[in-house]
Coordinates of C-alpha atoms in Angstrom, one line a residue:
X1 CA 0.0 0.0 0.0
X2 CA 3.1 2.3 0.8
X3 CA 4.6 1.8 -2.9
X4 CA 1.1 1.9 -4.6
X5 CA 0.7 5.7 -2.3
X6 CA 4.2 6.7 -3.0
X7 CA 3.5 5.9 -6.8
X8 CA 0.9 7.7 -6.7
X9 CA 2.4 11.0 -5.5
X10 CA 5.5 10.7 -8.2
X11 CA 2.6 10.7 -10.7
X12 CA 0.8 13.1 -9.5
X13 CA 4.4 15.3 -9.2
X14 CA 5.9 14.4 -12.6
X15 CA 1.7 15.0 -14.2
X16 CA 2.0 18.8 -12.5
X17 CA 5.8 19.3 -13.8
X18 CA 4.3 18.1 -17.8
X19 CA 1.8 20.2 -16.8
X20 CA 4.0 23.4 -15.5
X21 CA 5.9 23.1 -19.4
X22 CA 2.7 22.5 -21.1
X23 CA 1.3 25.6 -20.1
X24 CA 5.0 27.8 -20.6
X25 CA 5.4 26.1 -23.6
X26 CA 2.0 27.6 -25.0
X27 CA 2.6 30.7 -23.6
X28 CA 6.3 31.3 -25.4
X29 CA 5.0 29.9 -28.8
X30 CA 2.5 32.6 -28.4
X31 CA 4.5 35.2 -27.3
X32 CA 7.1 34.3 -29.8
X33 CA 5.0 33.9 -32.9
X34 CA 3.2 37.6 -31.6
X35 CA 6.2 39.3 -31.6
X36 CA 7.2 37.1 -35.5
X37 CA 4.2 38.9 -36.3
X38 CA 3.2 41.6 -34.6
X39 CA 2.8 43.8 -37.6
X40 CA 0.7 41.7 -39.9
X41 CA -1.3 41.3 -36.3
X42 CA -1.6 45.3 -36.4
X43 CA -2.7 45.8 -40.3
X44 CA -5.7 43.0 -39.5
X45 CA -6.7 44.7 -36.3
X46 CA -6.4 48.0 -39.0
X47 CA -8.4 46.3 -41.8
X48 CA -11.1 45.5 -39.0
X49 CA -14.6 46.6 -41.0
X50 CA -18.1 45.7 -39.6
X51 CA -18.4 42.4 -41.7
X52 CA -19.0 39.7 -39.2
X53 CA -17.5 37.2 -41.7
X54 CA -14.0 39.0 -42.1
X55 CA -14.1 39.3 -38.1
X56 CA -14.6 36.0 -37.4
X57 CA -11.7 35.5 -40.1
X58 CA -9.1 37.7 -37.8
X59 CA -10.2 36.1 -34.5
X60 CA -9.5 32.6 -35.6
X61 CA -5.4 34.2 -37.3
X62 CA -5.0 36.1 -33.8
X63 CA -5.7 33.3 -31.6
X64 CA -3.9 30.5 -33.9
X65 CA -1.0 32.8 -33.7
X66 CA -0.7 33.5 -29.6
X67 CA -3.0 30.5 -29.3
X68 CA -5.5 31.6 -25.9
X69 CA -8.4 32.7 -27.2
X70 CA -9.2 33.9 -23.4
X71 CA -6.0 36.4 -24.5
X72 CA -8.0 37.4 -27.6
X73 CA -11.2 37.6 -25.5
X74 CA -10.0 40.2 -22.9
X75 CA -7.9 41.8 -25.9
X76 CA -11.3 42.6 -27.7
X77 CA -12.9 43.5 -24.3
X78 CA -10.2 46.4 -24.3
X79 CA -10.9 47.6 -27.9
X80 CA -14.2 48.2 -27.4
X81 CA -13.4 49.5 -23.9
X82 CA -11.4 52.6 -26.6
X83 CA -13.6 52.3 -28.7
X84 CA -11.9 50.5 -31.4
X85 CA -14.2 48.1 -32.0
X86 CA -18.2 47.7 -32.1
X87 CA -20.1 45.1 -30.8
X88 CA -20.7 43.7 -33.7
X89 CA -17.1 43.5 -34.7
X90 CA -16.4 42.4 -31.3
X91 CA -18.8 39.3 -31.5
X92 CA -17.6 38.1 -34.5
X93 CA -13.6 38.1 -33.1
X94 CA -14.8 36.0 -30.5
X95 CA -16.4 33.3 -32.8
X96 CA -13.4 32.9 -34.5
X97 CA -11.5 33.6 -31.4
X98 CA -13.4 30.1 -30.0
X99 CA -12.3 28.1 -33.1
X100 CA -8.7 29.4 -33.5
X101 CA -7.9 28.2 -29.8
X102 CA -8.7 24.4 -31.2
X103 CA -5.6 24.5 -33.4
X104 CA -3.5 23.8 -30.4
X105 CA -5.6 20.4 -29.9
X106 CA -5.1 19.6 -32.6
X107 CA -0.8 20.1 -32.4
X108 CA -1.4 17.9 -29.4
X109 CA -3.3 15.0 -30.9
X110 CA -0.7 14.7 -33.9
X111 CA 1.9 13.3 -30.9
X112 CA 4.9 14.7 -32.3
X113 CA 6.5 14.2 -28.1
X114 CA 9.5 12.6 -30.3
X115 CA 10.4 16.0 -32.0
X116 CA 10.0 17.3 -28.2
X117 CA 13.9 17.8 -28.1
X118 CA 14.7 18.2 -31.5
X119 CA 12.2 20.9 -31.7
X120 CA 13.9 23.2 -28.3
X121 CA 17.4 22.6 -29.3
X122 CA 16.5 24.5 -32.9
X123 CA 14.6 26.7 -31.0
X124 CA 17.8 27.5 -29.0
X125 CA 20.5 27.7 -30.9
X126 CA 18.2 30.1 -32.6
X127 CA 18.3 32.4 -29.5
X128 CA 21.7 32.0 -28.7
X129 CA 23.4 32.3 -31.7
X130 CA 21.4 34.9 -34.6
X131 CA 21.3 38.3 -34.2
X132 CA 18.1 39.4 -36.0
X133 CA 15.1 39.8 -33.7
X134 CA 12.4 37.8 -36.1
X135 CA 14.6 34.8 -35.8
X136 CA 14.9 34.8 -32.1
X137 CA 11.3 35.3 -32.2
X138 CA 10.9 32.4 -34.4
X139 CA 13.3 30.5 -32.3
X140 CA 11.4 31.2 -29.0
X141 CA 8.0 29.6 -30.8
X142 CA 9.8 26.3 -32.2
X143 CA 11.2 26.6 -28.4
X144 CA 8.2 26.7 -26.8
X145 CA 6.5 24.3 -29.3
X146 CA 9.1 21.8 -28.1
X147 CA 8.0 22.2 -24.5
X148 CA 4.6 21.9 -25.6
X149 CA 5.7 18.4 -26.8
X150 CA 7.6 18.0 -23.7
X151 CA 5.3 18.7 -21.3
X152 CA 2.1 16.3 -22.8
X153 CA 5.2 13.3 -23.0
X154 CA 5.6 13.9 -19.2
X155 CA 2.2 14.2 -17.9
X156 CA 1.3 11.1 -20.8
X157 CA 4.4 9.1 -18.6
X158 CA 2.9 9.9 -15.2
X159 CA 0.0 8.5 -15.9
X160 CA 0.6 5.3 -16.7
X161 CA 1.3 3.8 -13.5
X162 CA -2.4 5.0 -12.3
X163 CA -4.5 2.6 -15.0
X164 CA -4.9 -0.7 -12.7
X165 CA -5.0 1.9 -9.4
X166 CA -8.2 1.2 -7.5
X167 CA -9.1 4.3 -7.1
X168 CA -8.8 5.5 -10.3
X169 CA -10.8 1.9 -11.6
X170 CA -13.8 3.4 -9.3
X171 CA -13.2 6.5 -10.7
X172 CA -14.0 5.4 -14.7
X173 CA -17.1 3.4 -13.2
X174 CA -18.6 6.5 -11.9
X175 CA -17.8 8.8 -14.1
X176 CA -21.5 9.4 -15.2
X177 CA -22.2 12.7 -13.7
X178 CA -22.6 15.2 -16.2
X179 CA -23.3 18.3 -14.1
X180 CA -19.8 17.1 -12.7
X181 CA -18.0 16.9 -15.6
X182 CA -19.0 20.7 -17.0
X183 CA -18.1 22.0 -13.3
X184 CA -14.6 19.6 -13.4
X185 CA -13.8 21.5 -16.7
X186 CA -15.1 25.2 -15.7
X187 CA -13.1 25.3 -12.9
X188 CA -10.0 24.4 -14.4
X189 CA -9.9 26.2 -17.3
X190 CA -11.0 29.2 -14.7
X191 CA -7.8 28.6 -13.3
X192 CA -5.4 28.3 -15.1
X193 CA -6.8 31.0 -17.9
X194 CA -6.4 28.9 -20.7
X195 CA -8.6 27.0 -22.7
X196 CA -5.7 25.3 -24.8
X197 CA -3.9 24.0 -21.5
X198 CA -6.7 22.5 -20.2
X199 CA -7.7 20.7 -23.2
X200 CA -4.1 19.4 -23.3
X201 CA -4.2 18.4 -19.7
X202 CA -7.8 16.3 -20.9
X203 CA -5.7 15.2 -24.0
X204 CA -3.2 13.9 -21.8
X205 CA -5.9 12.0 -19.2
X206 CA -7.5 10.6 -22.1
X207 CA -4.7 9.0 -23.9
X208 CA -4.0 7.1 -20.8
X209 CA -7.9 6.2 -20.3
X210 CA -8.1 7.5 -17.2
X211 CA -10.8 9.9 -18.7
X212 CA -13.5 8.0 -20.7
X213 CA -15.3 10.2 -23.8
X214 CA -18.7 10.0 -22.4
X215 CA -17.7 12.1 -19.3
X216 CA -14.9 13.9 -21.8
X217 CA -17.2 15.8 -23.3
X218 CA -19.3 17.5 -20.3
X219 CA -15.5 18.3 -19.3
X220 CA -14.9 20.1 -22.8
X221 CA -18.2 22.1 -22.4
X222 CA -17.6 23.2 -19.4
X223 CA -14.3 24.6 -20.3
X224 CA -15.8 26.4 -22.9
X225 CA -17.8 28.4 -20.0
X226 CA -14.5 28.3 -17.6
X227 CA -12.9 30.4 -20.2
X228 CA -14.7 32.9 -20.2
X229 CA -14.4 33.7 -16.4
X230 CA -11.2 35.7 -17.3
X231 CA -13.0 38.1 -19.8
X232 CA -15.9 38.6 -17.2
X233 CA -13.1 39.5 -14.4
X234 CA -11.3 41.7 -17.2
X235 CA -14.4 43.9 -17.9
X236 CA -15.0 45.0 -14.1
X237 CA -14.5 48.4 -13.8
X238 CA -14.8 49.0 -17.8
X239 CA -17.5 50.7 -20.1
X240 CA -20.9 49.7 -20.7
X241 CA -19.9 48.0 -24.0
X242 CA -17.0 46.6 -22.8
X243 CA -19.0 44.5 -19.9
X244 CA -21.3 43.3 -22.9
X245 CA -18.3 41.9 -24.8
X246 CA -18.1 39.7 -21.8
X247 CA -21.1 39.0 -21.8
X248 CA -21.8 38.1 -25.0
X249 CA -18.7 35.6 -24.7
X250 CA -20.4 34.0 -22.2
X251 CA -23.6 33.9 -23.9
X252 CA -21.7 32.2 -26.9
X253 CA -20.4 29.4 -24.8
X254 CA -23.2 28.7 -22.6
X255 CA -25.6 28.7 -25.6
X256 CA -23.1 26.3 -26.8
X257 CA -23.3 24.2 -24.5
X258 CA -27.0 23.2 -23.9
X259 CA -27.0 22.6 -27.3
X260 CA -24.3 19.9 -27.7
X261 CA -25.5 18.8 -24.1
X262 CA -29.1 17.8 -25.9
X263 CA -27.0 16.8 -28.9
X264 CA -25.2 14.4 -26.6
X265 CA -28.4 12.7 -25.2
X266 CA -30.7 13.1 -28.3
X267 CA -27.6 12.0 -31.2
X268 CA -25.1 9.1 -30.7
X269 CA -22.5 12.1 -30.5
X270 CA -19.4 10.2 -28.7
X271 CA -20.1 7.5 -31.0
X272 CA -20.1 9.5 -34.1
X273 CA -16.6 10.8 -32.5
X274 CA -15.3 7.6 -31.6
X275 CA -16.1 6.4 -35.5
X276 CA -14.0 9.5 -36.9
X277 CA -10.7 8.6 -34.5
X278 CA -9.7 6.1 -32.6
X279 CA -6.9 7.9 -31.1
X280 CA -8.6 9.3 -27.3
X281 CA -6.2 12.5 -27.8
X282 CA -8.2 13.2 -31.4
X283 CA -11.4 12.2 -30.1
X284 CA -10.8 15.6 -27.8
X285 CA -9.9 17.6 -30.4
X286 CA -12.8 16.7 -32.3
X287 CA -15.2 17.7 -29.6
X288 CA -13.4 20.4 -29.0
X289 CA -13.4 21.2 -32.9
X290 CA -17.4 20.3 -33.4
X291 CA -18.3 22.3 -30.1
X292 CA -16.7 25.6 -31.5
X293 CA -17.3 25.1 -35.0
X294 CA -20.8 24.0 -34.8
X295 CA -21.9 26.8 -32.7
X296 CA -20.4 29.9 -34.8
X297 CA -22.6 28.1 -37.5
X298 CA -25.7 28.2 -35.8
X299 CA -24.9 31.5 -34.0
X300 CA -23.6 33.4 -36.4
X301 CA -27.1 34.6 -38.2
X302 CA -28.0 35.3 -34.8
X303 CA -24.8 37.6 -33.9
X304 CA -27.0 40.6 -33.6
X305 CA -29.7 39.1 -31.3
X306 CA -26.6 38.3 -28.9
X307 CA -25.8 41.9 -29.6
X308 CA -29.4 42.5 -28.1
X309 CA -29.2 40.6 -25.3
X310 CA -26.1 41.7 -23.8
X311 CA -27.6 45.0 -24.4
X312 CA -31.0 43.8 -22.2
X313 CA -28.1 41.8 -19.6
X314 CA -26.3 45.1 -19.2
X315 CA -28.1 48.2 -19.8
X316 CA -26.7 51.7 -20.5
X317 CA -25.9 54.1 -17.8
X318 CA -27.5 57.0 -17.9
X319 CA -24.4 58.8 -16.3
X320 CA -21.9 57.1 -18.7
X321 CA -20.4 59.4 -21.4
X322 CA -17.4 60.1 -23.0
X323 CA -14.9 61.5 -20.5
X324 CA -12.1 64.1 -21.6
X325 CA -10.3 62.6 -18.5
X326 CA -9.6 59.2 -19.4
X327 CA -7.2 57.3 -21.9
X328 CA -9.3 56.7 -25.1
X329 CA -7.1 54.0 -27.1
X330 CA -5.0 52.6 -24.2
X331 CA -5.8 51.0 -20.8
X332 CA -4.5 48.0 -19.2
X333 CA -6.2 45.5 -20.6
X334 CA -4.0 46.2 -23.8
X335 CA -0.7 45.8 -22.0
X336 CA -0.6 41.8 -22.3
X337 CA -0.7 42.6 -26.0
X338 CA 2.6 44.2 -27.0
X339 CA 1.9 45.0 -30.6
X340 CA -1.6 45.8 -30.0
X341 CA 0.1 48.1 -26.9
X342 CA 2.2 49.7 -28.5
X343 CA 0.2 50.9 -31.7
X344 CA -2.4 52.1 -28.9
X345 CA -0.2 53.9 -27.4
X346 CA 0.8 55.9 -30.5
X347 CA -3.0 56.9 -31.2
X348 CA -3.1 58.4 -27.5
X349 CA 0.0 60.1 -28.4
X350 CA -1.4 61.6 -30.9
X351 CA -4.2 62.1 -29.6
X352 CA -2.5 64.4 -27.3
X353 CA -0.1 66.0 -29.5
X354 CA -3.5 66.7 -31.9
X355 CA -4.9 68.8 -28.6
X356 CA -1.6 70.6 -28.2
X357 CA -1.6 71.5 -31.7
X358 CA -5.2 72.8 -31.9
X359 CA -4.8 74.8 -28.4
X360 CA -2.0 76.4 -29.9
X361 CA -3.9 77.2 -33.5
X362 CA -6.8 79.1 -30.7
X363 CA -4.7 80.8 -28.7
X364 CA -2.1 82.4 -31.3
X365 CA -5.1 83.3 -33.6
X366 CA -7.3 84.9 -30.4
X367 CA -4.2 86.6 -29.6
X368 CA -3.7 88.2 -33.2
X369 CA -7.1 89.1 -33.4
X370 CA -7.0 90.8 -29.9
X371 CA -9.8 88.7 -28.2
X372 CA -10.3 85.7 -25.5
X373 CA -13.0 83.8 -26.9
X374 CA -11.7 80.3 -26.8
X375 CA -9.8 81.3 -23.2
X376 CA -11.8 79.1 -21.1
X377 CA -11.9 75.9 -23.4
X378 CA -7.7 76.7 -24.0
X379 CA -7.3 76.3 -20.3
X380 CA -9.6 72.8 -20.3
X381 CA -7.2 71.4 -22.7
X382 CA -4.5 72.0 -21.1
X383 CA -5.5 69.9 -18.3
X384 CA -6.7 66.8 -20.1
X385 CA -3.6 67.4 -22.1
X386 CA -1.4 67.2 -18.4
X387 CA -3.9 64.3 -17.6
X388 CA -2.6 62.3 -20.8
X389 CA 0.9 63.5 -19.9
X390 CA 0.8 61.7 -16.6
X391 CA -1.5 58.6 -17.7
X392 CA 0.7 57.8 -20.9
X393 CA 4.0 57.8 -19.1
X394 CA 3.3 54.8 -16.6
X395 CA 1.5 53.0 -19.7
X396 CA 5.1 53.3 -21.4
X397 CA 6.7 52.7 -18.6
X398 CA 4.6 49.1 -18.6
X399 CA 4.7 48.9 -22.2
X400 CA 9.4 48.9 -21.9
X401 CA 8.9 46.3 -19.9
X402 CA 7.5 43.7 -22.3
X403 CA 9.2 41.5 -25.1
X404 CA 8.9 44.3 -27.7
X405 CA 10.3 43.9 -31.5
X406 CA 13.3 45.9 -32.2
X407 CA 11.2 48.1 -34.1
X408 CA 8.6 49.0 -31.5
X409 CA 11.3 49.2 -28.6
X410 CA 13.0 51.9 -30.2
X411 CA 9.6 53.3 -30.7
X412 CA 8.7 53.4 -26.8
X413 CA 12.3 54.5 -25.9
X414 CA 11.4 57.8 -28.3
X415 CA 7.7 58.3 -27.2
X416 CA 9.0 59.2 -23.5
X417 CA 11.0 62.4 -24.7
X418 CA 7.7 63.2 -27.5
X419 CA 5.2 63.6 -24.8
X420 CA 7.0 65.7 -23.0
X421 CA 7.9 68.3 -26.0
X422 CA 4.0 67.7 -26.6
X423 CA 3.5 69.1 -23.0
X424 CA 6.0 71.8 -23.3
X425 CA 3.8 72.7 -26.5
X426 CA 0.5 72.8 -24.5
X427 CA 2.4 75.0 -21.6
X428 CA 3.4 77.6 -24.6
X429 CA -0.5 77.6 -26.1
X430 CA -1.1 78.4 -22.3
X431 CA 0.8 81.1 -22.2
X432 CA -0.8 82.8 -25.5
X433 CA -4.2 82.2 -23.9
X434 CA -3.0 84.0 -21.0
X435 CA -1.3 87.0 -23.1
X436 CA -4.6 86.5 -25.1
X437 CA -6.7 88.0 -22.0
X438 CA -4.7 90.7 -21.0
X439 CA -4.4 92.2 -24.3
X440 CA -8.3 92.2 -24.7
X441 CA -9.0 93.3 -20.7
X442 CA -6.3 95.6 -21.0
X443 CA -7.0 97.0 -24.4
X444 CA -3.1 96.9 -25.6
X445 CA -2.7 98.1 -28.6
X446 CA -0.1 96.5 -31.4
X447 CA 0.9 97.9 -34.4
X448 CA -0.2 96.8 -37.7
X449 CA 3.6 95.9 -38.9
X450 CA 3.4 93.8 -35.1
X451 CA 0.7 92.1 -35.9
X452 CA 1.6 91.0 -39.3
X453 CA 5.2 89.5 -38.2
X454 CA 3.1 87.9 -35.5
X455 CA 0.8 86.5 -38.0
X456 CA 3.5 85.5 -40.3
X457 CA 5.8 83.5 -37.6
X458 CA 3.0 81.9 -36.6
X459 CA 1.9 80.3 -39.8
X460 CA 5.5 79.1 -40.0
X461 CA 5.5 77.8 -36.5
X462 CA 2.5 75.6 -37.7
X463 CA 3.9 74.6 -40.8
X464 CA 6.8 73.1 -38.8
X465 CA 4.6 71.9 -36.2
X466 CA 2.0 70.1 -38.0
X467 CA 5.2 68.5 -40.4
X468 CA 6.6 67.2 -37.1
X469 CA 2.9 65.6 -35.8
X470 CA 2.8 64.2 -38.8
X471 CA 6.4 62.5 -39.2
X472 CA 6.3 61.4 -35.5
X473 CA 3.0 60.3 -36.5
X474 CA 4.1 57.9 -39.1
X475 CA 8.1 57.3 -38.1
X476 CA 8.6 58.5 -41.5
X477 CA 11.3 61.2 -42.0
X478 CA 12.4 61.5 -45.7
X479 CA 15.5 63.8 -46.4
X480 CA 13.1 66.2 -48.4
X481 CA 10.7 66.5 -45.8
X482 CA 13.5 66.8 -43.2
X483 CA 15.5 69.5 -45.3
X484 CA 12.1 71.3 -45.2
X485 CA 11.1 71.4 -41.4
X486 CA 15.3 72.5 -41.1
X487 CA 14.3 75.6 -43.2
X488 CA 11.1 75.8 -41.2
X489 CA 13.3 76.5 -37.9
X490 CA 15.9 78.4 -39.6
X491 CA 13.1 80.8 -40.2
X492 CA 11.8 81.1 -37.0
X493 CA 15.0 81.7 -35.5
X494 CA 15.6 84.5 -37.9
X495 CA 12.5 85.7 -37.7
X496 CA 12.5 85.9 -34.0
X497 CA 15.7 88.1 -34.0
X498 CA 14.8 90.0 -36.6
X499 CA 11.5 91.0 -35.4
X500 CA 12.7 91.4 -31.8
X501 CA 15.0 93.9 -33.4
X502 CA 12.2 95.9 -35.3
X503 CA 10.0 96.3 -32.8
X504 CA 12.7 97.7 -30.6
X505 CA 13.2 100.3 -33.9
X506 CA 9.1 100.8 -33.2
X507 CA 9.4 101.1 -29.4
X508 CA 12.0 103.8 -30.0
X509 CA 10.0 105.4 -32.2
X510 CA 6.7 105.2 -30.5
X511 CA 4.6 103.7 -32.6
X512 CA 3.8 100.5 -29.8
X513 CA 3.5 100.9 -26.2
X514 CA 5.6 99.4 -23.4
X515 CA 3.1 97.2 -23.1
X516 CA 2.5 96.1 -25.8
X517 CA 5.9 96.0 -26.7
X518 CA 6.8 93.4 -24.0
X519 CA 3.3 91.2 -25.1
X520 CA 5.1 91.0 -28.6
X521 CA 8.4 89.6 -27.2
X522 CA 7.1 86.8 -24.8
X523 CA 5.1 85.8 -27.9
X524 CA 8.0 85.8 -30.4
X525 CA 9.4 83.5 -27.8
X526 CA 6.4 81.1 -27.2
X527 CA 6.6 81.0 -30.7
X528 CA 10.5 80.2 -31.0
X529 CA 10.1 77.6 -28.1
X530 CA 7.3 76.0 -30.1
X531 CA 9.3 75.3 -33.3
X532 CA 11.8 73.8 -31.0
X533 CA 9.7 71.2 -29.8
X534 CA 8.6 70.7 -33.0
X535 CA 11.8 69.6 -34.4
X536 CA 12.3 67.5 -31.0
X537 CA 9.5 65.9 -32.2
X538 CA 10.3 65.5 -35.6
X539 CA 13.6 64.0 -35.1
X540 CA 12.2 61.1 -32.6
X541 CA 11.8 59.0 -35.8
X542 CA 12.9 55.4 -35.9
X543 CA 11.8 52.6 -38.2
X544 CA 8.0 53.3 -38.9
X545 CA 5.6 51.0 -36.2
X546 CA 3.2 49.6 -38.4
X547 CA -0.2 51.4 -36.9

């Protein structure tokens, strides 16, 4: 009784060590084939159009290639949390989302444990010894593809011993319960976040028939709700459309499942499943394929009626609205996603450098024209425009601390100096506002030759401005368009002391007050300091992020 307990607890050791590489060796092929593709993974989320069809298309590449649909699940929760996405795009990711994540069973059943080794010493020697980024990428997904191998060998091997155990004899008998089976698979694939780990772990039972198929499949339907415990968690605390994406997840899989549950007592299901394979590990698969497959067919007509009742599940707020004071393409639900984080990122940049831009466009011209009308929305800006400034910062703080491509790296490591130029721009606008104001409540008076050196350095200052937005924007700095922002600051410089010097000529001669004389300086230097940060801006270029 001693050996048979002591075998018993190696098994159970060696089954959670096969399980502990199982799980990193998903989790690496992911991250290494997201990172091998992190750009065509931007352009589809890019290309995203209201067609259910095409969405259902780019859930099923985006979870094949970092293979966890619950990854893709809460990924889509975040875009429609900022508004990238609608529900009805959302809804169809998640279909395909739900079929994708069956790829990995299907690796497993194909038992390739013998090319286990083969597979991680490629994977390797691609780390160790090549230099460009996509192959070490590459490298770490044939590397973790091994330990995916690796892992279902081990658990496969720490089974064995348990067939002719007692317990596990009793066990098979009374494995009936299918209320058990869907609460046996819900829980672990609630804990361990992954739907393609747990059906591995199943695989692995099975192939050792310590599982039979008829209990099997309650265990695959209730992973199928399990998995979607993460997204639910995820959505807490998120918009009103964001907790329906959840929702509707849910919906999907538990819809699912009372339909192949009454297909599994009204159809000889297992037995149609047993006739297609004989192999227990592609008996799983199959389920697992049928289950996903099966119910985006039937579904899918009805994507807007799950649309609906989400909608009736989780009604709007009447308080809820779009708030000025919040990141709108970036939260942290985005962060486990470093492609997808990183082109968010950039929009919220320039979302904020857009703000500095137009806050500066308001105040100049109210300044010029010798009024305060847009004073009080000037001064609003600038404090969303400070908000972003100190939201953005810990996101790319986050954001440096992933596995980034070289590319987007160098991207992040530029971004930190942009936003605060972008800042620096906002403080300047501020400071035209503020001149703004007193010139109208203190009637000052400028000359007409004042005014139109004012007028003209400012509609340089844009030029070189907006031409720096725009080549941050896109990481795209040709030599004619950088030869031209260079001429751009030239000009402002000169203009700055050449003006300064006439209006001295004008102060001597009377024809501008003191007053107003000192307004036109501090805004020939707001100015200057503006094209600075411009071309700070301009130059942060580096190999164009696909966004």
């Amino acid at each position: 009784m001693a050996i048979d307990t002591m075998t018993i607890i190696e098994s159970i050791i060696f089954f959670l060590a096969g399980m502990g590489l199982l799980m990193y060796g998903i989790k690496i092929m992911g991250e290494g084939l997201e990172l091998a593709a992190g750009a065509k993974l931007k352009t589809l989320l890019e290309k995203m159009t209201s067609n259910r069809f095409f969405a259902v298309i780019v859930g099923f590449v985006i979870t094949a290639l970092i293979q966890s649909s619950t990854a893709t699940t809460v990924m889509v929760v975040g875009f429609v949390n900022t508004g990238i996405m609608n529900l009805t795009q959302a809804i169809g990711v998640i279909m395909g989302a739900n079929i994708g994540t069956t790829t990995t069973s299907v690796l497993v059943s194909l038992n390739l444990s013998s090319f286990a080794p083969v597979a991680i010493a490629i994977g390797v020697m691609m780390l160790l010894f090549s230099k460009k980024n996509i192959v070490k990428h590459i490298g770490t997904a044939v590397a973790g593809f091994g330990m995916l191998f690796l892992g279902m060998h081990l658990m496969k091997t720490a089974m064995e011993p348990l067939q002719d155990a007692p317990m596990f004899r009793e066990w098979l008998i009374n494995a009936k319960n299918p209320l058990l089976g869907i609460v046996i698979g819900a829980a672990i694939a609630a804990l361990i976040h992954s739907s393609a780990a747990s059906m591995g772990i199943l695989q692995a039972l099975a192939s050792q028939g310590l599982i039979p198929l008829h209990f099997a499949v309650f265990v695959i339907y209730g992973q199928n709700i399990g998995t979607c415990v993460t997204s639910l968690i995820s959505s807490i605390g998120t918009k009103t459309n964001s907790r329906r994406t959840a929702v509707m997840h849910a919906l999907f899989n538990i819809i699912g499942t009372v339909i192949f549950i009454l297909l599994t007592y009204f159809v000889p299901f297992t037995a149609i499943v047993e006739k297609m394979s004989s192999n227990p590990m592609m008996q799983i698969s199959l389920v697992h394929i049928l289950f996903n497959v099966v119910s985006t067919i039937i579904m899918f007509p009805f994507a807007k009626v799950l649309v609906k009742l989400s909608c009736i599940i989780v009604p709007d707020k009447k308080d809820e609205k779009e708030n000025d004071f919040q990141m709108h393409y970036i939260d942290d639900l985005m962060i486990n996603t470093p492609p997808f984080a990183v082109a968010q990122a950039a929009k919220e940049i320039h979302r904020m450098a857009m703000l500095a831009r137009d806050n500066f466009v308001k105040a100049a011209n109210d300044l010029i024209q010798g009024k305060a009308d847009n004073y009080d929305e000037i001064e609003h800006v600038e404090e969303v425009i400070n908000y972003l400034n100190h939201g953005i910062t810990p996101m790319l703080v986050k954001i440096n601390s992933l596995e980034l491509s070289y590319q987007d790296a160098k991207y992040i490591g530029r971004a930190f100096h942009v936003i605060n130029d972008i800042e620096r721009i906002g403080d300047h606008a501020e400071n035209l506002a503020q001149a703004a104001k007193a010139r109208q409540d203190e009637n000052i008076v400028l000359s007409p030759e004042a005014l139109s050196e004012l007028q003209e350095m400012f509609d340089t200052t844009l030029e070189l401005l907006d031409g720096a937005i725009e080549a941050f924007t896109e990481q795209n700095l040709d030599k004619e368009t950088a030869l031209r922002l260079n001429k751009l600051e030239a000009s402002i410089d000169d203009m700055q002391t050449g003006f300064e010097q006439s209006h001295i000529e004008r102060l001597n001669t009377h024809a501008c007050t003191t007053q107003g004389g000192m307004l036109f300086i501090n805004t020939v230097t707001d100015f200057e300091r503006v094209g600075d940060h411009a071309t700070n801006i301009a130059w942060k270029v580096s190999h164009k992020p696909t966004i």
